Each structure stands twice: as C-alpha cells, then as structure tokens.
Amino acid sequence: MKNGTSKHVLVAGGAGFLGSHLCDALLSEGAHVTVLDNFQTGRKQNIRHLEREPRFDVIDSDIIKPLPTRLRSKRLKVDQVFNLACAASPPHYQADPEHTMLTSVVGTHNLLTFAEATGARFFLASTSEIYGDPEVHPQTESYWGNVNPTGPRACYDEGKRAAETLTFDFDRAGRADVRVARIFNTYGPRMRADDGRVVSNYICQALAGEEITVYGDGSQTRSFCYVSDLVDGFLRLMAYDGPFPGAVNLGNPVELTVGDLAEKVLAMTGSSSRVVTRPLPVDDPRRRRPDISLAKKLLGWSPRTALDTGLGATIAWFSDEQANDGTLPRKIPAVGGTISAGQV
Ligand code: UDP
C-alpha cells in the first residue's frame, strides 16, 4: 500500500509464464495491476483466474507500437512499470527475430518514456543471455559477456543488451528510476508445453512416453530457479529504495548438466522414455551459473526451492494439464541452425 491507497502497476508481458506469476504476487500485496500483452507467447489461460478481480485489467497491445491511449491519459497514475514482454525461449524468439529485437529496443524505449512521463519506477527483465557463452564462471554482474552479435541467438541477446543500455542511459540522465534483473533459467507451472525449453520438453516428453531429447552430449550446464523464488526476487528488487544498484543477477546457483536433468526427470516421472541425442543448437552456452552475492547482500534474497521440490510441482502441473486437456500440445518447434564449429 502506498499512502493508504493501492499502488498501480503496469505489467508488460503479464499474460506470460513469469508475468502471470508476478501479477498473482502483486495482487496479493493489494496492488492494482494492468497487464499489457500482445499474446504472442502469453496466454489468456494464465490470467483467466483473475478475470473477476476488480483490481486487474488487461490491454491487448504490442509494446513496439505506440502505447494505447488509455495508458497515455494524463489522469492515469502508474507507480511501477515491469517490462517482461518478450518471447524468451530460443524457438519462439528465433521464429521472428526482427520482432524480438524490436520488442527489446523499441518496446523498452516506449515503456521507459512512459515511466519517465508518469514518474513510475521501471523494471527491466534482462537475462543471463547477455553473458552469451560465458568465459567467466559463475557469472558476476561485472562480466561483460561473450555474445555472438550475428548468430541466431543475437536477436534476443543483443536486444536485451540494448534494452539494458537504454535503461542505464535513462538512469544516467535522471529520466527514470530504474531496476534491472538478469534472469537465469527459470521453470515452473504455466511454462508452455511447446516452449522448446529443456525443462518443459523433458517433462512433456516423459509424461507422453516420448523420446527425451538431449541436445549435444548433454554435458552443457544450466542452473534452474523455481518461479516463485524468482518473483520474490523481482518484488524485492523493485522495492529496493537505495540508489540504482546496476543490474542484479536473479537465479538459483545450483548447477547441473542437461544430461543429469534428463535422468532426474525420468526418475521423478517414473517414465520409461528413451533418452536420445539431437544436434546442439548454434551458440548454445556451455556453462551457466549465477553469482548471486549482490542479490543476497542488497535484497537479502536467495532461492529457497530445491530442484526436486520445484520439479515435483512442475511435473504435477503438467500432469494436470494433460488430464484436463486430454493431451499436451506436442508441437515442439526446432531451434534455428545446427551444430556450430567447435561445438559438440
Ligand atoms: N536442451 C536440451 N534438450 C531440449 C531442450 C533444450 O538438451 O529438449 C538444452 C539446450 O541445448 C541448452 C539447455 O538445454 O543447452 C537449456 O535450453 P533452454 O532452451 O531451456 O534454455 P537456454 O538455452 O535459453 O538456457
């Protein structure tokens, strides 16, 4: 609550996986939430349970277009803007790379300008992808990254790097009060079955008795954060009232290979699916683990959900989806390109 009244929060991308969980958390804190979403990867079903909530409304629009008149009304008071609007899984963001890049650059600029005009605090959902295929391990915020600027991942990686640049420039010029989170791999209920990500792919494949697709030799690593832990980090970072702390890593530092993750999902689902290998996508990072010392120090934040617990909840959610719908959407799009030189 702000001065006895409920704060008004704009969540761009609020119908997505992370956005819809953020909306739930904001509403439970008493906020009024307006979602802005183009439903490219966001889904109505993620926010259907909020339809009757009087403090919740939805605008169907793309952030790369001029913001809707309703938002530009002089009378509207918005206290916080979260920018979570962007396709985030490799197959989805590579499906329309030009749109992905513009979402991060033009879309972020539109929302920053809006935050400047309304005096709202602005939050950018950045990503561990800005570190590219990292030469520093684990990744600290001071590392500048190793990104291929012309590869198939660049539309997302370089787009988010440019979004960070814009956000830092608005801060330097005193034009907006900003926060930047670098989000590492996150999983949980409401991931799309057709997302093409490793956690959703493995779980859907295991539940459907299909082959588990390990890309490359499965030795590449990721560190997986459960969605509620991440959202808790978002709220703490947005509530942080000190001077702009720069970008802050948010993720779970427990690292494992994607081969080991396949074995874990098989064991937890009791599936008899066979593990098969597929070519490693171009520019697939070899290792990724967040250094979260800054988030710990600044926000008193660290993830609390163990991988087994979070995977259990995610498997249960996908099982329910399968039971309710009869079947999971099985069309898993392929990531662009094939194996690149030097990668096996
Ligand atoms: N991956 C895999 N099998 C799949 C999907 C992904 O082995 O069915 C691998 C992928 O090559 C990458 C890791 O899992 O090394 C994480 O991929 P994801 O798309 O989930 O996230 P990101 O690459 O963006 O971290």
GROMACS .gro file of C-alpha atoms and ligand atoms in nm:
model
  369
    1MET     CA    1   0.000   0.000   0.000
    2LYS     CA    2   0.117   0.349  -0.088
    3ASN     CA    3  -0.011   0.643   0.123
    4GLY     CA    4  -0.315   0.436   0.215
    5THR     CA    5  -0.404   0.369  -0.148
    6SER     CA    6  -0.330   0.070  -0.357
    7LYS     CA    7  -0.034   0.117  -0.592
    8HIS     CA    8  -0.098   0.082  -0.963
    9VAL     CA    9   0.141  -0.146  -1.151
   10LEU     CA   10   0.170  -0.195  -1.526
   11VAL     CA   11   0.299  -0.541  -1.619
   12ALA     CA   12   0.403  -0.565  -1.984
   13GLY     CA   13   0.406  -0.935  -2.068
   14GLY     CA   14   0.169  -1.005  -1.778
   15ALA     CA   15   0.000  -1.299  -1.955
   16GLY     CA   16   0.326  -1.486  -1.991
   17PHE     CA   17   0.484  -1.751  -1.770
   18LEU     CA   18   0.673  -1.512  -1.541
   19GLY     CA   19   0.436  -1.219  -1.588
   20SER     CA   20   0.126  -1.407  -1.474
   21HIS     CA   21   0.300  -1.525  -1.155
   22LEU     CA   22   0.412  -1.168  -1.093
   23CYS     CA   23   0.052  -1.046  -1.134
   24ASP     CA   24  -0.064  -1.300  -0.875
   25ALA     CA   25   0.200  -1.179  -0.629
   26LEU     CA   26   0.126  -0.808  -0.687
   27LEU     CA   27  -0.248  -0.859  -0.646
   28SER     CA   28  -0.195  -1.049  -0.323
   29GLU     CA   29   0.004  -0.746  -0.198
   30GLY     CA   30  -0.301  -0.526  -0.267
   31ALA     CA   31  -0.183  -0.361  -0.591
   32HIS     CA   32  -0.399  -0.266  -0.886
   33VAL     CA   33  -0.249  -0.444  -1.187
   34THR     CA   34  -0.283  -0.356  -1.555
   35VAL     CA   35  -0.147  -0.612  -1.799
   36LEU     CA   36  -0.020  -0.512  -2.141
   37ASP     CA   37   0.032  -0.815  -2.363
   38ASN     CA   38   0.019  -0.898  -2.734
   39PHE     CA   39  -0.047  -1.269  -2.661
   40GLN     CA   40   0.235  -1.375  -2.891
   41THR     CA   41   0.362  -1.619  -2.630
   42GLY     CA   42   0.148  -1.505  -2.335
   43ARG     CA   43  -0.178  -1.695  -2.288
   44LYS     CA   44  -0.529  -1.597  -2.176
   45GLN     CA   45  -0.547  -1.912  -1.963
   46ASN     CA   46  -0.254  -1.789  -1.748
   47ILE     CA   47  -0.466  -1.498  -1.625
   48ARG     CA   48  -0.818  -1.641  -1.661
   49HIS     CA   49  -0.844  -1.692  -1.283
   50LEU     CA   50  -0.804  -1.314  -1.242
   51GLU     CA   51  -1.091  -1.218  -1.475
   52ARG     CA   52  -1.329  -1.126  -1.193
   53GLU     CA   53  -1.066  -0.946  -0.988
   54PRO     CA   54  -1.166  -0.575  -0.971
   55ARG     CA   55  -0.804  -0.463  -0.928
   56PHE     CA   56  -0.699  -0.634  -1.251
   57ASP     CA   57  -0.737  -0.536  -1.615
   58VAL     CA   58  -0.581  -0.635  -1.945
   59ILE     CA   59  -0.488  -0.438  -2.256
   60ASP     CA   60  -0.418  -0.638  -2.571
   61SER     CA   61  -0.138  -0.445  -2.743
   62ASP     CA   62   0.221  -0.481  -2.858
   63ILE     CA   63   0.485  -0.271  -2.677
   64ILE     CA   64   0.660  -0.195  -3.006
   65LYS     CA   65   0.353   0.009  -3.108
   66PRO     CA   66   0.268   0.347  -2.954
   67LEU     CA   67   0.119   0.275  -2.612
   68PRO     CA   68  -0.263   0.261  -2.606
   69THR     CA   69  -0.447   0.590  -2.542
   70ARG     CA   70  -0.583   0.452  -2.214
   71LEU     CA   71  -0.229   0.447  -2.079
   72ARG     CA   72  -0.141   0.786  -2.215
   73SER     CA   73  -0.431   0.959  -2.039
   74LYS     CA   74  -0.296   1.239  -1.820
   75ARG     CA   75  -0.518   1.128  -1.532
   76LEU     CA   76  -0.369   0.781  -1.510
   77LYS     CA   77  -0.126   0.739  -1.221
   78VAL     CA   78   0.106   0.442  -1.251
   79ASP     CA   79   0.359   0.377  -0.976
   80GLN     CA   80   0.556   0.090  -1.127
   81VAL     CA   81   0.619  -0.050  -1.475
   82PHE     CA   82   0.752  -0.404  -1.518
   83ASN     CA   83   0.883  -0.485  -1.865
   84LEU     CA   84   0.857  -0.862  -1.901
   85ALA     CA   85   0.732  -0.850  -2.259
   86CYS     CA   86   0.946  -1.061  -2.491
   87ALA     CA   87   0.940  -1.414  -2.628
   88ALA     CA   88   1.213  -1.582  -2.422
   89SER     CA   89   1.264  -1.939  -2.538
   90PRO     CA   90   1.505  -1.990  -2.830
   91PRO     CA   91   1.250  -2.141  -3.074
   92HIS     CA   92   0.998  -1.867  -3.003
   93TYR     CA   93   1.234  -1.570  -3.010
   94GLN     CA   94   1.404  -1.706  -3.324
   95ALA     CA   95   1.071  -1.752  -3.506
   96ASP     CA   96   1.051  -1.376  -3.575
   97PRO     CA   97   1.397  -1.237  -3.490
   98GLU     CA   98   1.323  -0.887  -3.618
   99HIS     CA   99   1.020  -0.859  -3.392
  100THR     CA  100   1.224  -0.996  -3.099
  101MET     CA  101   1.491  -0.729  -3.145
  102LEU     CA  102   1.233  -0.452  -3.181
  103THR     CA  103   1.046  -0.573  -2.873
  104SER     CA  104   1.359  -0.527  -2.663
  105VAL     CA  105   1.470  -0.199  -2.820
  106VAL     CA  106   1.160  -0.009  -2.936
  107GLY     CA  107   0.934  -0.171  -2.676
  108THR     CA  108   1.170  -0.094  -2.387
  109HIS     CA  109   1.208   0.263  -2.514
  110ASN     CA  110   0.830   0.307  -2.526
  111LEU     CA  111   0.793   0.182  -2.169
  112LEU     CA  112   1.087   0.386  -2.040
  113THR     CA  113   0.938   0.700  -2.194
  114PHE     CA  114   0.606   0.611  -2.032
  115ALA     CA  115   0.779   0.564  -1.694
  116GLU     CA  116   0.952   0.899  -1.738
  117ALA     CA  117   0.621   1.074  -1.816
  118THR     CA  118   0.432   0.918  -1.525
  119GLY     CA  119   0.717   0.914  -1.273
  120ALA     CA  120   0.680   0.537  -1.233
  121ARG     CA  121   0.968   0.315  -1.127
  122PHE     CA  122   1.076   0.096  -1.422
  123PHE     CA  123   1.184  -0.268  -1.406
  124LEU     CA  124   1.363  -0.440  -1.694
  125ALA     CA  125   1.355  -0.818  -1.717
  126SER     CA  126   1.701  -0.873  -1.859
  127THR     CA  127   1.865  -1.210  -1.892
  128SER     CA  128   2.169  -1.427  -1.832
  129GLU     CA  129   2.178  -1.447  -2.215
  130ILE     CA  130   2.355  -1.111  -2.211
  131TYR     CA  131   2.661  -1.307  -2.087
  132GLY     CA  132   2.642  -1.521  -2.405
  133ASP     CA  133   2.868  -1.828  -2.391
  134PRO     CA  134   3.048  -1.709  -2.077
  135GLU     CA  135   3.424  -1.721  -2.028
  136VAL     CA  136   3.379  -1.627  -1.662
  137HIS     CA  137   3.216  -1.881  -1.433
  138PRO     CA  138   2.999  -1.835  -1.233
  139GLN     CA  139   2.873  -1.515  -1.392
  140THR     CA  140   2.901  -1.196  -1.190
  141GLU     CA  141   2.726  -0.873  -1.287
  142SER     CA  142   3.062  -0.710  -1.366
  143TYR     CA  143   3.129  -0.959  -1.650
  144TRP     CA  144   3.067  -0.802  -1.993
  145GLY     CA  145   2.982  -1.126  -2.168
  146ASN     CA  146   3.075  -1.319  -2.480
  147VAL     CA  147   2.791  -1.279  -2.729
  148ASN     CA  148   2.794  -1.357  -3.099
  149PRO     CA  149   2.632  -1.041  -3.242
  150THR     CA  150   2.527  -1.203  -3.570
  151GLY     CA  151   2.418  -1.555  -3.472
  152PRO     CA  152   2.062  -1.685  -3.438
  153ARG     CA  153   2.051  -1.601  -3.063
  154ALA     CA  154   2.163  -1.240  -3.122
  155CYS     CA  155   1.810  -1.103  -3.174
  156TYR     CA  156   1.741  -1.188  -2.810
  157ASP     CA  157   2.087  -1.149  -2.651
  158GLU     CA  158   2.180  -0.826  -2.828
  159GLY     CA  159   1.823  -0.698  -2.799
  160LYS     CA  160   1.835  -0.738  -2.421
  161ARG     CA  161   2.184  -0.584  -2.408
  162ALA     CA  162   2.048  -0.281  -2.596
  163ALA     CA  163   1.747  -0.273  -2.360
  164GLU     CA  164   1.991  -0.259  -2.068
  165THR     CA  165   2.184   0.021  -2.240
  166LEU     CA  166   1.867   0.227  -2.284
  167THR     CA  167   1.766   0.163  -1.924
  168PHE     CA  168   2.107   0.264  -1.786
  169ASP     CA  169   2.104   0.577  -2.006
  170PHE     CA  170   1.762   0.679  -1.870
  171ASP     CA  171   1.911   0.638  -1.521
  172ARG     CA  172   2.227   0.837  -1.603
  173ALA     CA  173   2.018   1.119  -1.749
  174GLY     CA  174   1.791   1.119  -1.442
  175ARG     CA  175   1.492   1.046  -1.666
  176ALA     CA  176   1.359   0.740  -1.484
  177ASP     CA  177   1.406   0.546  -1.162
  178VAL     CA  178   1.509   0.203  -1.289
  179ARG     CA  179   1.581  -0.154  -1.177
  180VAL     CA  180   1.738  -0.428  -1.393
  181ALA     CA  181   1.720  -0.800  -1.315
  182ARG     CA  182   1.929  -1.052  -1.508
  183ILE     CA  183   1.715  -1.362  -1.501
  184PHE     CA  184   1.872  -1.707  -1.521
  185ASN     CA  185   1.684  -2.019  -1.636
  186THR     CA  186   1.351  -2.038  -1.458
  187TYR     CA  187   1.088  -2.311  -1.455
  188GLY     CA  188   0.751  -2.390  -1.300
  189PRO     CA  189   0.378  -2.417  -1.366
  190ARG     CA  190   0.245  -2.221  -1.669
  191MET     CA  191   0.550  -2.288  -1.884
  192ARG     CA  192   0.426  -2.360  -2.232
  193ALA     CA  193   0.439  -2.724  -2.339
  194ASP     CA  194   0.554  -2.602  -2.681
  195ASP     CA  195   0.814  -2.364  -2.535
  196GLY     CA  196   1.101  -2.578  -2.657
  197ARG     CA  197   1.287  -2.530  -2.330
  198VAL     CA  198   1.471  -2.810  -2.163
  199VAL     CA  199   1.253  -2.842  -1.851
  200SER     CA  200   0.918  -2.829  -2.034
  201ASN     CA  201   1.043  -3.051  -2.317
  202TYR     CA  202   1.175  -3.323  -2.085
  203ILE     CA  203   0.866  -3.324  -1.863
  204CYS     CA  204   0.621  -3.332  -2.156
  205GLN     CA  205   0.824  -3.598  -2.333
  206ALA     CA  206   0.847  -3.812  -2.017
  207LEU     CA  207   0.474  -3.781  -1.944
  208ALA     CA  208   0.384  -3.865  -2.304
  209GLY     CA  209   0.626  -4.160  -2.316
  210GLU     CA  210   0.817  -3.993  -2.599
  211GLU     CA  211   1.192  -3.982  -2.652
  212ILE     CA  212   1.377  -3.740  -2.423
  213THR     CA  213   1.579  -3.511  -2.649
  214VAL     CA  214   1.922  -3.422  -2.509
  215TYR     CA  215   2.097  -3.168  -2.732
  216GLY     CA  216   2.468  -3.230  -2.794
  217ASP     CA  217   2.633  -3.471  -2.550
  218GLY     CA  218   2.429  -3.331  -2.259
  219SER     CA  219   2.736  -3.200  -2.074
  220GLN     CA  220   2.633  -2.834  -2.101
  221THR     CA  221   2.512  -2.693  -1.770
  222ARG     CA  222   2.231  -2.468  -1.654
  223SER     CA  223   2.110  -2.360  -1.308
  224PHE     CA  224   1.734  -2.368  -1.264
  225CYS     CA  225   1.532  -2.134  -1.043
  226TYR     CA  226   1.174  -2.205  -0.938
  227VAL     CA  227   0.932  -1.936  -1.049
  228SER     CA  228   0.805  -1.827  -0.705
  229ASP     CA  229   1.162  -1.767  -0.587
  230LEU     CA  230   1.229  -1.553  -0.891
  231VAL     CA  231   0.912  -1.347  -0.844
  232ASP     CA  232   1.011  -1.287  -0.481
  233GLY     CA  233   1.342  -1.150  -0.616
  234PHE     CA  234   1.154  -0.921  -0.859
  235LEU     CA  235   0.944  -0.773  -0.577
  236ARG     CA  236   1.244  -0.720  -0.352
  237LEU     CA  237   1.445  -0.554  -0.628
  238MET     CA  238   1.156  -0.328  -0.726
  239ALA     CA  239   1.104  -0.233  -0.360
  240TYR     CA  240   1.475  -0.157  -0.309
  241ASP     CA  241   1.494   0.212  -0.229
  242GLY     CA  242   1.867   0.276  -0.237
  243PRO     CA  243   2.040   0.435  -0.534
  244PHE     CA  244   2.024   0.240  -0.863
  245PRO     CA  245   2.238  -0.068  -0.792
  246GLY     CA  246   2.301  -0.160  -1.157
  247ALA     CA  247   2.193  -0.496  -1.294
  248VAL     CA  248   2.128  -0.772  -1.040
  249ASN     CA  249   2.152  -1.144  -1.115
  250LEU     CA  250   1.849  -1.346  -1.007
  251GLY     CA  251   1.873  -1.722  -1.035
  252ASN     CA  252   1.944  -2.042  -0.848
  253PRO     CA  253   2.317  -2.122  -0.830
  254VAL     CA  254   2.268  -2.500  -0.816
  255GLU     CA  255   2.420  -2.610  -1.148
  256LEU     CA  256   2.370  -2.938  -1.329
  257THR     CA  257   2.421  -3.082  -1.675
  258VAL     CA  258   2.120  -3.118  -1.903
  259GLY     CA  259   2.207  -3.489  -1.926
  260ASP     CA  260   2.168  -3.521  -1.548
  261LEU     CA  261   1.845  -3.325  -1.565
  262ALA     CA  262   1.708  -3.582  -1.813
  263GLU     CA  263   1.786  -3.864  -1.567
  264LYS     CA  264   1.621  -3.672  -1.284
  265VAL     CA  265   1.301  -3.608  -1.482
  266LEU     CA  266   1.288  -3.975  -1.586
  267ALA     CA  267   1.326  -4.088  -1.225
  268MET     CA  268   1.070  -3.841  -1.092
  269THR     CA  269   0.804  -3.919  -1.354
  270GLY     CA  270   0.869  -4.294  -1.346
  271SER     CA  271   0.872  -4.275  -1.725
  272SER     CA  272   1.024  -4.542  -1.945
  273SER     CA  273   1.103  -4.291  -2.221
  274ARG     CA  274   1.432  -4.343  -2.404
  275VAL     CA  275   1.698  -4.072  -2.397
  276VAL     CA  276   1.814  -3.971  -2.746
  277THR     CA  277   2.063  -3.707  -2.859
  278ARG     CA  278   1.998  -3.426  -3.105
  279PRO     CA  279   2.239  -3.168  -3.254
  280LEU     CA  280   2.347  -2.891  -3.024
  281PRO     CA  281   2.192  -2.559  -3.133
  282VAL     CA  282   2.426  -2.289  -3.269
  283ASP     CA  283   2.589  -2.074  -2.998
  284ASP     CA  284   2.437  -2.280  -2.716
  285PRO     CA  285   2.617  -2.164  -2.397
  286ARG     CA  286   2.837  -2.439  -2.249
  287ARG     CA  287   2.800  -2.338  -1.885
  288ARG     CA  288   2.577  -2.107  -1.690
  289ARG     CA  289   2.551  -2.037  -1.318
  290PRO     CA  290   2.466  -1.710  -1.147
  291ASP     CA  291   2.679  -1.547  -0.882
  292ILE     CA  292   2.402  -1.407  -0.661
  293SER     CA  293   2.620  -1.236  -0.397
  294LEU     CA  294   2.480  -0.895  -0.494
  295ALA     CA  295   2.114  -1.002  -0.462
  296LYS     CA  296   2.195  -1.163  -0.126
  297LYS     CA  297   2.367  -0.851   0.007
  298LEU     CA  298   2.130  -0.592  -0.138
  299LEU     CA  299   1.795  -0.765  -0.114
  300GLY     CA  300   1.852  -1.041   0.142
  301TRP     CA  301   1.735  -1.270  -0.138
  302SER     CA  302   1.829  -1.623  -0.223
  303PRO     CA  303   1.621  -1.903  -0.375
  304ARG     CA  304   1.451  -2.137  -0.128
  305THR     CA  305   1.300  -2.406  -0.350
  306ALA     CA  306   1.512  -2.718  -0.403
  307LEU     CA  307   1.519  -2.852  -0.758
  308ASP     CA  308   1.339  -3.174  -0.660
  309THR     CA  309   1.058  -2.978  -0.493
  310GLY     CA  310   1.016  -2.738  -0.784
  311LEU     CA  311   1.035  -3.013  -1.044
  312GLY     CA  312   0.777  -3.213  -0.847
  313ALA     CA  313   0.535  -2.918  -0.856
  314THR     CA  314   0.602  -2.859  -1.225
  315ILE     CA  315   0.553  -3.224  -1.317
  316ALA     CA  316   0.227  -3.228  -1.119
  317TRP     CA  317   0.108  -2.917  -1.303
  318PHE     CA  318   0.188  -3.059  -1.647
  319SER     CA  319   0.017  -3.387  -1.549
  320ASP     CA  320  -0.298  -3.196  -1.453
  321GLU     CA  321  -0.287  -3.006  -1.781
  322GLN     CA  322  -0.260  -3.335  -1.963
  323ALA     CA  323  -0.552  -3.480  -1.766
  324ASN     CA  324  -0.769  -3.170  -1.822
  325ASP     CA  325  -0.697  -3.126  -2.190
  326GLY     CA  326  -0.667  -3.493  -2.278
  327THR     CA  327  -0.330  -3.421  -2.431
  328LEU     CA  328  -0.048  -3.171  -2.413
  329PRO     CA  329   0.023  -2.960  -2.719
  330ARG     CA  330   0.309  -3.164  -2.862
  331LYS     CA  331   0.438  -2.939  -3.136
  332ILE     CA  332   0.786  -2.853  -3.013
  333PRO     CA  333   0.949  -2.616  -3.261
  334ALA     CA  334   1.312  -2.665  -3.356
  335VAL     CA  335   1.576  -2.408  -3.264
  336GLY     CA  336   1.746  -2.231  -3.553
  337GLY     CA  337   2.066  -2.366  -3.707
  338THR     CA  338   2.253  -2.681  -3.627
  339ILE     CA  339   2.581  -2.756  -3.463
  340SER     CA  340   2.837  -2.476  -3.493
  341ALA     CA  341   3.211  -2.511  -3.546
  342GLY     CA  342   3.392  -2.604  -3.229
  343GLN     CA  343   3.079  -2.727  -3.052
  344VAL     CA  344   2.993  -3.088  -2.995
  345UDP     N1  345   1.814  -2.862  -2.436
  345UDP     C1  346   1.815  -2.999  -2.450
  345UDP     N2  347   1.701  -3.062  -2.489
  345UDP     C2  348   1.586  -2.996  -2.514
  345UDP     C3  349   1.584  -2.855  -2.500
  345UDP     C4  350   1.700  -2.791  -2.460
  345UDP     O1  351   1.918  -3.064  -2.427
  345UDP     O2  352   1.486  -3.063  -2.548
  345UDP     C5  353   1.936  -2.792  -2.391
  345UDP     C6  354   1.978  -2.669  -2.474
  345UDP     O3  355   2.060  -2.706  -2.582
  345UDP     C7  356   2.052  -2.589  -2.369
  345UDP     C8  357   1.981  -2.623  -2.237
  345UDP     O4  358   1.912  -2.744  -2.261
  345UDP     O5  359   2.187  -2.632  -2.359
  345UDP     C9  360   1.882  -2.517  -2.193
  345UDP     O6  361   1.800  -2.486  -2.302
  345UDP     P1  362   1.674  -2.392  -2.288
  345UDP     O7  363   1.620  -2.370  -2.426
  345UDP     O8  364   1.584  -2.443  -2.184
  345UDP     O9  365   1.733  -2.254  -2.230
  345UDP     P2  366   1.857  -2.162  -2.272
  345UDP    O10  367   1.937  -2.229  -2.382
  345UDP    O11  368   1.796  -2.037  -2.318
  345UDP    O12  369   1.935  -2.152  -2.148
   0.00000   0.00000   0.00000
